[in-house]
Coordinates of C-alpha atoms in Angstrom, one line a residue:
Chain A
M1 CA -27.6 -9.9 -53.1
N2 CA -25.9 -10.1 -49.7
A3 CA -26.8 -8.3 -46.5
A4 CA -23.8 -5.9 -46.7
A5 CA -24.9 -4.7 -50.1
K6 CA -28.3 -3.7 -48.6
I7 CA -26.8 -0.8 -47.0
T8 CA -27.8 1.7 -49.5
A9 CA -26.3 5.2 -50.1
A10 CA -29.4 6.9 -48.4
N11 CA -29.2 4.6 -45.4
L12 CA -25.5 5.3 -45.1
S13 CA -25.7 8.9 -45.1
R14 CA -28.5 8.9 -42.5
R15 CA -26.2 6.8 -40.3
T16 CA -23.3 9.1 -40.8
L17 CA -25.4 12.1 -40.0
K18 CA -26.7 10.5 -36.7
D19 CA -23.1 9.8 -35.9
K20 CA -22.2 13.3 -36.4
L21 CA -25.1 14.6 -34.4
F22 CA -24.1 12.5 -31.5
K23 CA -20.5 13.5 -31.6
G24 CA -21.7 17.1 -31.6
L25 CA -23.9 16.5 -28.7
V26 CA -21.2 14.9 -26.6
L27 CA -18.8 17.7 -27.3
F28 CA -21.4 20.4 -26.5
L29 CA -22.2 18.8 -23.2
S30 CA -18.6 18.4 -22.4
L31 CA -18.1 22.2 -23.0
I32 CA -21.1 22.9 -20.6
T33 CA -19.4 20.9 -17.9
I34 CA -16.1 22.7 -18.2
S35 CA -17.5 26.2 -18.9
P36 CA -18.3 27.1 -15.2
I37 CA -14.7 26.6 -13.9
V38 CA -13.3 28.5 -17.0
L39 CA -15.7 31.3 -16.5
I40 CA -15.0 31.5 -12.8
I41 CA -11.3 31.5 -13.3
Y42 CA -11.8 34.2 -15.9
K43 CA -13.9 36.4 -13.7
L44 CA -11.6 36.0 -10.7
V45 CA -8.6 36.9 -12.7
A46 CA -10.2 39.8 -14.7
K47 CA -11.6 41.3 -11.4
G48 CA -9.0 40.3 -9.0
Y49 CA -5.5 40.6 -10.4
R50 CA -5.2 44.3 -10.0
Q51 CA -5.3 44.0 -6.1
I52 CA -2.8 41.1 -6.0
S53 CA 0.6 42.5 -4.9
L54 CA 3.1 41.9 -2.1
D55 CA 1.2 44.1 0.2
F56 CA -1.8 41.9 -0.6
I57 CA 0.0 39.1 1.1
I58 CA 1.8 40.8 3.9
K59 CA -0.5 43.5 5.1
T60 CA -3.9 43.4 7.0
P61 CA -7.1 44.8 5.5
P62 CA -7.7 48.5 5.7
N63 CA -10.7 50.0 7.6
T64 CA -13.7 51.0 5.8
F65 CA -12.8 54.6 5.9
E66 CA -9.4 54.1 4.3
A67 CA -10.9 51.9 1.5
M68 CA -13.6 54.5 1.0
T69 CA -10.9 57.2 0.5
A70 CA -8.8 55.1 -1.9
L71 CA -11.9 54.3 -3.9
S72 CA -13.0 57.8 -4.2
N73 CA -9.5 58.9 -5.4
G74 CA -9.8 56.2 -7.9
E75 CA -6.8 54.3 -6.3
L76 CA -6.4 50.6 -5.4
I77 CA -7.6 49.7 -2.0
P78 CA -4.6 49.6 0.3
G79 CA -3.7 46.6 2.6
G80 CA -4.2 43.0 2.1
I81 CA -5.4 39.9 3.9
A82 CA -2.3 38.8 5.7
N83 CA -4.4 38.0 8.7
G84 CA -6.6 35.7 6.7
I85 CA -3.8 33.8 5.0
T86 CA -2.0 33.2 8.4
G87 CA -5.4 32.4 10.0
T88 CA -6.1 29.8 7.2
L89 CA -2.7 28.2 7.3
L90 CA -2.8 28.1 11.2
M91 CA -6.2 26.3 11.2
V92 CA -5.5 24.0 8.3
V93 CA -2.3 22.9 9.8
L94 CA -3.8 22.4 13.1
A95 CA -6.8 20.6 11.6
S96 CA -4.4 18.3 9.7
V97 CA -2.4 17.6 12.8
I98 CA -5.7 16.4 14.5
A99 CA -7.2 14.6 11.5
I100 CA -4.3 12.9 9.7
P101 CA -3.1 10.6 12.5
V102 CA -6.6 9.8 13.7
G103 CA -7.8 9.2 10.1
V104 CA -4.9 7.1 9.0
I105 CA -4.9 5.0 12.1
T106 CA -8.7 4.4 11.6
G107 CA -8.2 3.6 7.8
I108 CA -5.5 1.1 8.9
Y109 CA -8.0 -0.5 11.4
L110 CA -10.7 -0.8 8.6
Y111 CA -8.2 -2.4 6.2
E112 CA -7.0 -4.8 8.7
N113 CA -10.3 -5.9 10.0
P114 CA -12.7 -5.6 7.0
G115 CA -15.4 -7.7 8.2
K116 CA -15.7 -7.0 11.8
P117 CA -18.9 -5.4 13.1
L118 CA -17.0 -2.5 14.7
A119 CA -15.2 -1.9 11.5
N120 CA -18.4 -1.8 9.5
L121 CA -20.0 0.4 12.0
T122 CA -16.9 2.8 11.9
R123 CA -16.9 2.8 8.1
S124 CA -20.7 3.6 8.0
I125 CA -20.4 6.3 10.6
S126 CA -17.5 7.9 8.8
D127 CA -19.5 7.9 5.6
I128 CA -22.3 9.5 7.4
L129 CA -20.0 12.1 8.8
Q130 CA -19.1 13.0 5.3
G131 CA -22.6 14.1 4.8
V132 CA -22.9 16.2 8.0
P133 CA -23.6 19.9 6.9
S134 CA -20.5 21.9 7.8
I135 CA -22.6 24.5 9.9
V136 CA -23.5 21.6 12.2
L137 CA -19.9 20.8 12.7
G138 CA -19.3 24.5 13.5
L139 CA -22.1 24.3 16.1
I140 CA -20.6 21.1 17.6
A141 CA -17.2 22.7 17.9
Y142 CA -18.8 25.7 19.4
M143 CA -20.4 23.4 22.2
W144 CA -17.2 21.4 22.6
I145 CA -14.4 23.9 22.4
V146 CA -15.7 27.6 22.3
K147 CA -17.8 27.4 25.4
P148 CA -16.0 25.0 27.7
I149 CA -12.4 25.2 26.7
T150 CA -11.3 28.4 25.1
S151 CA -14.3 30.3 26.6
G152 CA -14.6 32.4 23.6
F153 CA -14.0 32.1 19.7
S154 CA -10.7 30.5 18.9
A155 CA -8.6 29.1 16.1
L156 CA -8.6 25.8 18.0
A157 CA -12.4 25.6 17.7
G158 CA -12.1 26.3 14.0
S159 CA -9.5 23.7 13.6
V160 CA -11.6 21.1 15.4
S161 CA -14.5 21.6 13.2
L162 CA -12.4 21.6 10.1
S163 CA -10.6 18.4 11.2
I164 CA -14.0 16.5 11.6
M165 CA -14.8 17.5 8.0
M166 CA -11.3 16.1 6.9
L167 CA -11.5 13.0 8.8
P168 CA -13.8 10.8 6.6
M169 CA -11.8 11.7 3.5
I170 CA -8.6 10.5 5.0
V171 CA -10.1 7.4 6.6
R172 CA -11.6 6.5 3.2
S173 CA -8.4 7.2 1.1
T174 CA -6.2 5.3 3.6
E175 CA -8.4 2.2 3.4
E176 CA -8.8 2.3 -0.3
T177 CA -4.9 2.9 -0.6
L178 CA -3.9 0.0 1.6
K179 CA -6.4 -2.3 -0.2
M180 CA -4.6 -1.6 -3.5
I181 CA -1.2 -2.9 -2.0
P182 CA -0.7 -6.4 -3.1
Q183 CA -1.0 -8.8 -0.3
S184 CA 2.3 -10.3 -1.4
I185 CA 4.3 -7.2 -0.3
K186 CA 2.7 -7.6 3.2
E187 CA 3.6 -11.3 3.2
A188 CA 7.2 -10.5 2.0
A189 CA 7.7 -8.4 5.1
V190 CA 6.0 -10.9 7.5
A191 CA 8.2 -13.6 6.1
L192 CA 11.3 -11.6 7.0
G193 CA 10.2 -11.7 10.6
V194 CA 9.1 -8.1 10.8
P195 CA 6.8 -7.4 13.7
Y196 CA 3.3 -6.4 12.7
Y197 CA 3.4 -2.7 13.6
K198 CA 6.6 -2.4 11.6
V199 CA 5.0 -4.0 8.6
I200 CA 2.3 -1.3 8.8
L201 CA 4.6 1.6 9.6
R202 CA 7.6 0.8 7.5
V203 CA 6.2 -1.2 4.5
L204 CA 2.5 -0.5 4.0
I205 CA 2.5 3.2 4.7
P206 CA 5.6 4.0 2.7
T207 CA 4.3 1.8 -0.2
G208 CA 0.9 3.6 -0.2
F209 CA 2.2 6.9 0.6
S210 CA 1.4 8.8 -2.4
G211 CA -2.3 7.5 -2.1
L212 CA -2.4 8.6 1.5
L213 CA -0.9 12.1 0.4
T214 CA -3.5 12.4 -2.4
G215 CA -6.3 11.9 0.1
I216 CA -4.8 14.3 2.6
L217 CA -4.2 16.9 -0.1
L218 CA -7.8 16.7 -1.2
G219 CA -9.0 16.7 2.4
I220 CA -7.0 20.0 2.8
S221 CA -8.3 21.5 -0.4
R222 CA -11.8 20.8 0.7
I223 CA -11.4 22.6 4.2
L224 CA -9.5 25.6 2.7
G225 CA -12.6 27.1 1.6
E226 CA -15.0 26.4 4.4
T227 CA -16.7 29.4 5.8
A228 CA -19.8 28.3 7.7
P229 CA -18.2 26.5 10.7
L230 CA -15.5 29.1 11.0
M231 CA -18.3 31.8 11.6
L232 CA -19.4 29.8 14.7
T233 CA -15.9 29.1 15.9
A234 CA -13.0 31.2 14.7
L235 CA -15.2 34.2 14.2
G236 CA -12.5 36.4 12.5
S237 CA -9.9 38.9 13.6
S238 CA -8.7 42.2 12.0
V239 CA -5.0 41.5 13.1
I240 CA -2.8 38.7 12.5
N241 CA -3.2 36.1 15.3
L242 CA -1.2 33.0 15.9
D243 CA -2.6 32.1 19.3
I244 CA -5.0 29.2 19.0
T245 CA -7.0 30.2 21.9
K246 CA -8.0 33.6 20.3
P247 CA -10.3 34.5 17.5
T248 CA -8.6 34.2 14.2
S249 CA -9.4 35.2 10.7
A250 CA -9.3 33.1 7.7
I251 CA -9.4 33.9 3.8
P252 CA -13.1 32.7 3.4
L253 CA -14.1 34.7 6.5
L254 CA -12.6 37.9 5.1
I255 CA -14.4 37.3 1.9
W256 CA -17.6 37.3 3.7
E257 CA -16.6 40.4 5.6
F258 CA -15.7 42.2 2.4
Y259 CA -19.0 41.3 0.9
N260 CA -20.7 43.0 3.8
D261 CA -18.8 46.3 3.3
P262 CA -19.7 48.1 0.1
N263 CA -16.1 49.8 0.2
M264 CA -14.3 46.7 0.2
V265 CA -15.9 44.8 -2.6
D266 CA -12.9 44.9 -4.8
L267 CA -11.0 42.8 -2.2
I268 CA -13.6 40.0 -2.6
W269 CA -12.2 39.2 -6.1
S270 CA -8.5 39.2 -5.3
S271 CA -9.1 37.1 -2.2
S272 CA -11.2 34.6 -4.0
L273 CA -8.5 34.5 -6.7
L274 CA -5.9 33.6 -4.2
L275 CA -8.1 31.0 -2.5
M276 CA -9.0 29.5 -5.8
G277 CA -5.4 29.4 -6.7
M278 CA -4.6 27.5 -3.5
V279 CA -7.4 25.0 -4.0
L280 CA -6.5 24.5 -7.7
T281 CA -2.9 24.1 -7.0
L282 CA -3.5 21.5 -4.3
N283 CA -5.9 19.5 -6.5
L284 CA -3.3 19.5 -9.4
V285 CA -0.5 18.4 -7.1
S286 CA -2.5 15.6 -5.7
K287 CA -3.7 14.5 -9.3
R288 CA 0.1 14.5 -10.3
I289 CA 1.1 12.3 -7.2
A290 CA -1.8 10.0 -8.0
A291 CA -0.8 9.7 -11.7
R292 CA 2.8 9.1 -10.8
T293 CA 1.9 6.1 -8.8
K294 CA -0.1 4.4 -11.5
Chain B
M1 CA 17.9 -47.4 11.7
K2 CA 17.0 -47.4 8.0
E3 CA 16.5 -44.0 6.6
D4 CA 13.0 -43.6 5.2
S5 CA 10.6 -40.5 4.8
V6 CA 10.0 -40.1 8.5
N7 CA 13.5 -41.2 9.7
I8 CA 16.2 -39.0 8.0
K9 CA 19.4 -38.7 10.2
D10 CA 19.8 -35.2 11.5
P11 CA 16.9 -33.6 9.6
V12 CA 16.8 -30.0 9.3
L13 CA 13.0 -29.9 9.8
S14 CA 10.7 -32.7 11.3
I15 CA 7.1 -32.4 10.4
R16 CA 4.9 -34.6 12.6
N17 CA 1.1 -35.2 12.1
L18 CA 0.7 -31.8 10.6
S19 CA -2.9 -30.8 9.7
V20 CA -4.1 -27.4 8.6
A21 CA -7.7 -26.3 8.1
Y22 CA -9.0 -23.0 6.5
D23 CA -12.5 -23.7 7.8
K24 CA -13.1 -25.6 10.9
G25 CA -12.9 -29.3 10.3
N26 CA -12.1 -28.9 6.6
Y27 CA -8.5 -30.0 6.3
A28 CA -6.3 -28.8 3.4
V29 CA -3.3 -30.7 4.8
K30 CA -4.1 -34.0 6.6
D31 CA -1.8 -35.7 9.1
V32 CA 1.4 -35.1 7.2
S33 CA 4.7 -36.5 8.8
A34 CA 8.1 -36.2 7.1
D35 CA 11.6 -35.4 7.8
I36 CA 13.6 -32.9 5.6
K37 CA 17.1 -33.6 4.5
R38 CA 19.8 -31.1 5.4
N39 CA 21.7 -29.5 2.5
A40 CA 19.4 -31.0 -0.1
V41 CA 16.6 -29.8 -2.4
T42 CA 13.3 -31.3 -1.4
A43 CA 10.4 -30.8 -4.0
I44 CA 6.9 -30.9 -2.9
M45 CA 4.7 -31.9 -5.9
G46 CA 1.1 -32.3 -6.5
P47 CA -2.0 -31.0 -8.4
S48 CA -3.5 -27.7 -7.7
G49 CA -5.2 -27.6 -4.4
C50 CA -3.4 -30.6 -2.9
G51 CA -2.2 -28.5 0.1
K52 CA 1.4 -28.2 -0.9
S53 CA 1.6 -24.4 -0.5
T54 CA -0.6 -24.7 2.7
M55 CA 1.9 -27.0 4.2
L56 CA 4.9 -24.9 3.2
R57 CA 3.2 -21.8 4.8
A58 CA 2.7 -23.7 8.0
I59 CA 6.5 -24.0 8.4
N60 CA 7.1 -20.3 8.9
R61 CA 3.7 -19.9 10.7
M62 CA 2.6 -17.8 7.9
H63 CA -1.0 -18.8 8.5
E64 CA -1.0 -16.8 11.7
L65 CA -1.5 -13.7 9.6
Y66 CA -5.1 -14.7 8.8
E67 CA -7.9 -15.6 11.1
N68 CA -9.6 -18.9 11.4
I69 CA -6.8 -21.0 10.1
E70 CA -6.2 -24.0 12.4
T71 CA -2.9 -25.7 12.5
K72 CA -2.3 -29.1 14.3
G73 CA 0.7 -31.2 14.8
S74 CA 4.3 -30.3 15.4
L75 CA 7.1 -28.8 13.4
I76 CA 10.6 -29.2 14.7
L77 CA 13.3 -26.9 13.1
N78 CA 16.9 -27.8 14.0
G79 CA 15.7 -29.6 17.1
K80 CA 13.4 -26.8 18.4
D81 CA 9.6 -26.7 18.2
I82 CA 8.6 -23.9 16.0
T83 CA 5.7 -23.0 18.2
D84 CA 8.1 -22.3 21.2
M85 CA 9.9 -19.6 19.1
P86 CA 8.8 -16.2 18.6
T87 CA 7.5 -15.9 15.0
I88 CA 10.1 -13.2 14.5
Q89 CA 13.0 -15.5 15.3
L90 CA 11.4 -18.4 13.4
R91 CA 11.0 -16.4 10.2
R92 CA 14.6 -15.4 10.2
M93 CA 15.5 -19.2 10.3
A94 CA 13.1 -20.0 7.6
G95 CA 13.4 -17.7 4.6
M96 CA 10.5 -17.6 2.1
V97 CA 10.4 -16.9 -1.5
F98 CA 6.9 -16.4 -3.1
Q99 CA 5.4 -17.4 -6.3
R100 CA 5.5 -13.9 -7.8
P101 CA 8.6 -11.8 -7.3
N102 CA 7.7 -9.3 -4.6
P103 CA 10.5 -6.9 -3.9
F104 CA 9.5 -4.0 -1.8
P105 CA 8.6 -1.2 -4.3
T106 CA 9.8 1.7 -2.3
L107 CA 13.2 0.3 -1.7
S108 CA 16.4 0.2 -3.6
I109 CA 18.0 -3.1 -4.7
Y110 CA 20.5 -2.7 -1.9
D111 CA 17.8 -1.9 0.7
N112 CA 15.7 -4.9 -0.5
V113 CA 18.6 -7.2 0.2
I114 CA 19.0 -6.0 3.7
A115 CA 15.3 -5.3 4.2
G116 CA 15.3 -8.0 6.9
Y117 CA 17.7 -6.0 8.9
K118 CA 16.5 -2.6 8.0
L119 CA 12.7 -3.2 8.8
N120 CA 13.6 -5.1 12.0
G121 CA 15.7 -2.2 13.2
I122 CA 18.9 -4.3 13.5
R123 CA 21.7 -2.0 13.2
L124 CA 24.8 -3.0 11.1
K125 CA 27.9 -1.0 10.5
K126 CA 28.1 0.1 6.9
K127 CA 30.9 -2.3 6.1
E128 CA 28.8 -5.3 7.5
R129 CA 25.9 -4.1 5.5
D130 CA 27.9 -3.9 2.3
E131 CA 29.3 -7.4 3.1
V132 CA 25.8 -8.9 3.7
V133 CA 24.4 -7.3 0.4
E134 CA 27.4 -8.4 -1.8
R135 CA 27.5 -11.9 -0.3
S136 CA 23.7 -12.5 -0.8
L137 CA 23.8 -11.1 -4.3
R138 CA 26.8 -13.0 -5.3
D139 CA 25.0 -16.2 -3.8
V140 CA 22.0 -15.5 -6.3
T141 CA 24.4 -14.6 -9.1
L142 CA 22.9 -11.2 -9.5
W143 CA 25.8 -9.1 -8.1
D144 CA 27.5 -8.7 -11.6
E145 CA 24.2 -7.6 -13.0
V146 CA 23.3 -4.9 -10.5
K147 CA 26.5 -3.8 -8.7
D148 CA 26.6 -0.5 -10.5
T149 CA 22.9 0.1 -9.9
L150 CA 22.4 -0.9 -6.3
H151 CA 20.6 2.2 -5.5
R152 CA 18.0 2.1 -8.1
K153 CA 14.6 0.6 -7.1
G154 CA 14.4 -3.1 -7.1
T155 CA 11.2 -3.0 -9.3
F156 CA 13.2 -1.7 -12.2
L157 CA 14.8 -5.3 -12.6
S158 CA 13.4 -8.0 -14.9
G159 CA 11.0 -10.5 -13.5
G160 CA 13.8 -13.2 -13.3
Q161 CA 16.2 -10.7 -11.6
Q162 CA 13.6 -9.5 -9.1
Q163 CA 12.9 -13.2 -8.1
R164 CA 16.7 -13.7 -7.5
L165 CA 16.7 -10.4 -5.5
C166 CA 13.9 -11.9 -3.4
I167 CA 15.9 -15.0 -2.9
A168 CA 18.9 -12.7 -1.9
R169 CA 16.7 -11.1 0.6
A170 CA 15.9 -14.3 2.1
L171 CA 19.5 -15.5 2.2
A172 CA 20.6 -12.2 3.9
F173 CA 19.6 -13.6 7.3
D174 CA 21.6 -16.9 6.6
P175 CA 18.4 -19.0 7.2
E176 CA 18.5 -22.7 8.2
V177 CA 15.9 -23.5 5.6
I178 CA 14.6 -21.8 2.4
L179 CA 11.0 -22.2 1.6
L180 CA 10.1 -21.6 -2.0
D181 CA 6.5 -21.5 -3.1
E182 CA 6.6 -22.2 -6.9
P183 CA 9.4 -19.6 -7.3
T184 CA 9.6 -20.0 -11.1
S185 CA 5.9 -20.3 -12.2
A186 CA 5.7 -16.5 -13.1
L187 CA 9.1 -16.6 -14.9
D188 CA 10.2 -17.4 -18.6
P189 CA 12.2 -20.5 -19.3
V190 CA 15.5 -18.7 -19.3
A191 CA 15.0 -17.1 -15.9
T192 CA 13.6 -20.3 -14.7
S193 CA 16.8 -22.2 -15.6
K194 CA 18.9 -19.7 -13.9
I195 CA 17.0 -20.0 -10.6
E196 CA 17.2 -23.8 -10.9
D197 CA 21.0 -23.7 -11.3
L198 CA 21.0 -21.4 -8.4
L199 CA 19.1 -23.8 -6.1
V200 CA 21.3 -26.5 -6.9
K201 CA 24.3 -24.5 -6.1
L202 CA 22.7 -23.0 -2.8
K203 CA 22.1 -26.5 -1.4
E204 CA 25.7 -26.6 -0.4
N205 CA 25.0 -24.1 2.4
Y206 CA 21.3 -24.2 2.7
S207 CA 18.5 -26.7 3.0
I208 CA 15.8 -26.0 0.4
L209 CA 12.2 -27.0 0.4
M210 CA 10.4 -26.1 -2.8
V211 CA 6.9 -26.4 -3.9
T212 CA 6.4 -27.0 -7.6
H213 CA 3.7 -28.1 -9.9
N214 CA 6.3 -28.6 -12.6
M215 CA 7.3 -32.4 -12.4
S216 CA 10.3 -32.1 -14.7
Q217 CA 11.6 -29.2 -12.6
A218 CA 11.4 -31.6 -9.6
A219 CA 13.1 -34.3 -11.5
R220 CA 15.9 -31.9 -12.7
I221 CA 17.0 -30.3 -9.4
S222 CA 15.6 -32.0 -6.4
D223 CA 17.2 -34.9 -4.4
Y224 CA 14.0 -35.9 -2.5
S225 CA 10.4 -35.5 -3.6
M226 CA 7.0 -35.5 -1.9
F227 CA 3.9 -36.2 -3.7
M228 CA 0.7 -34.8 -2.1
Y229 CA -2.9 -35.4 -3.2
L230 CA -6.0 -34.1 -1.5
G231 CA -4.1 -33.0 1.5
E232 CA -2.3 -36.2 2.1
L233 CA 1.3 -37.1 1.6
V234 CA 1.1 -40.0 -0.7
E235 CA 4.6 -40.8 -1.3
Y236 CA 8.0 -39.4 -0.2
G237 CA 11.6 -40.5 -1.0
K238 CA 14.6 -39.9 -3.2
T239 CA 13.5 -38.3 -6.3
K240 CA 15.2 -40.8 -8.6
D241 CA 13.5 -43.7 -7.0
M242 CA 10.2 -42.0 -7.1
F243 CA 10.3 -41.0 -10.8
T244 CA 11.6 -44.4 -11.8
N245 CA 9.8 -46.7 -9.5
P246 CA 6.8 -45.0 -7.9
K247 CA 5.3 -47.1 -5.1
D248 CA 1.8 -45.7 -5.0
R249 CA -0.6 -46.0 -7.9
R250 CA -1.6 -42.3 -7.7
T251 CA 2.0 -41.1 -7.8
E252 CA 2.5 -43.2 -10.9
E253 CA -0.7 -41.8 -12.5
Y254 CA 0.4 -38.3 -11.7
L255 CA 3.9 -38.7 -12.9
T256 CA 2.7 -40.2 -16.2
G257 CA 0.2 -37.4 -16.8
K258 CA -3.1 -39.3 -16.1
F259 CA -4.2 -36.5 -13.8
G260 CA -3.1 -33.2 -12.2

């Protein structure tokens, strides 16, 4: 009797059962992992979709009295979150304008000088920066910008705190992306007599462009929903403001304000739905770009 | 004066006492002197790690891309010391082709050929550009294969075509010498023989210096051969002489397959 024949019927069925149990467990745990996002999206859509309309995007929020009147008449709350949308866009664009060049250049520096002490220090500090609580960044921007420069809450201060949040992600993704470009591509350019700065600007960055873009988009999607630092810097505004030295609203700030006003609760859901939609879209787009380059 | 390895009349390149070290004092190329014949194919042979690629890369000062590489001795290209030239000018005079085809992945076939002009910001009229692209692609016998797809990405081509594209890219500047670092080691036999035919044809207008670990390739296409071992230039001479009557015992053992 050989060894294979020793696997008796009982033995085999026990193994099959174990296998099935394990498969079931894996499936169950996977479902648990995806259930929060499904439940969140379901809740946001179910509670928020009614408020989403053109007005929601182009109008500013009602005052609490208007909202109360609408509620008591059983109507939808009038107005929208145009001030939040414009404020968020303004601050995200400004934060990107600050963080992208600094982050990409730092990333290039780290890639070019992997072993240098200053590079190692920069890399570690950048990693630590990623772990700094966002409210602390808000405090810093308050000290740096709100008090001395704009002497008051401002979009600029909000952007600075957001840009510091973005910075480590961009530095990391730039370095990692450039590392993935084969050395031979760089040598090919150098062998053509291309000066060093042009090798970086015209060969390495275009070659790794989608990687850089992915990092930037993920950085943006991270700061889109930030609330804490903005409370200490941009403060909020009930009107559309495009002046970077003035207090400015943002979608997450509005959600916080709506939360504190019992008459506006319905607007929380629609605002969150919009914000979630923006973040999700950015994430999907960056995934797409990343997949396309592989 | 008799022509020998270090005394070739009107050489395209003179190598004198060239030594290259990756770590201080640890030389990968040791005191090599040789003249390279104009309009000929010169092959550099030797087992792995003998310093052949290292020597080739010293010629266009590629080593300056990396830290801690020490280069001694002199290299005279067309009568001018290469250390007196800006690297940008030198690298236009000495085109390089690498082991693996490395077209720029973001550029089209057309743009890959004129990449040297484009990336250096040298402006050419559309007509001149077209001429350079057509001439270079014809030189590498790629024109007929790609003339209708010039604006597709260079990376869509097959490996052999990509390597010919890379040679075309090096030819676009009309270099004095073309440096090839095992250009066929990543290619199949058909693509290899195409490149070999091409090199033989190209020597009419260019001087070719090629590193190869493939002895039969050196025998097939080169006019002159160098044999390097442990960083030293062991033997250098006409390929025919070296293969039929090697002077050094080590060359003979290498050529007969006793090591390498």
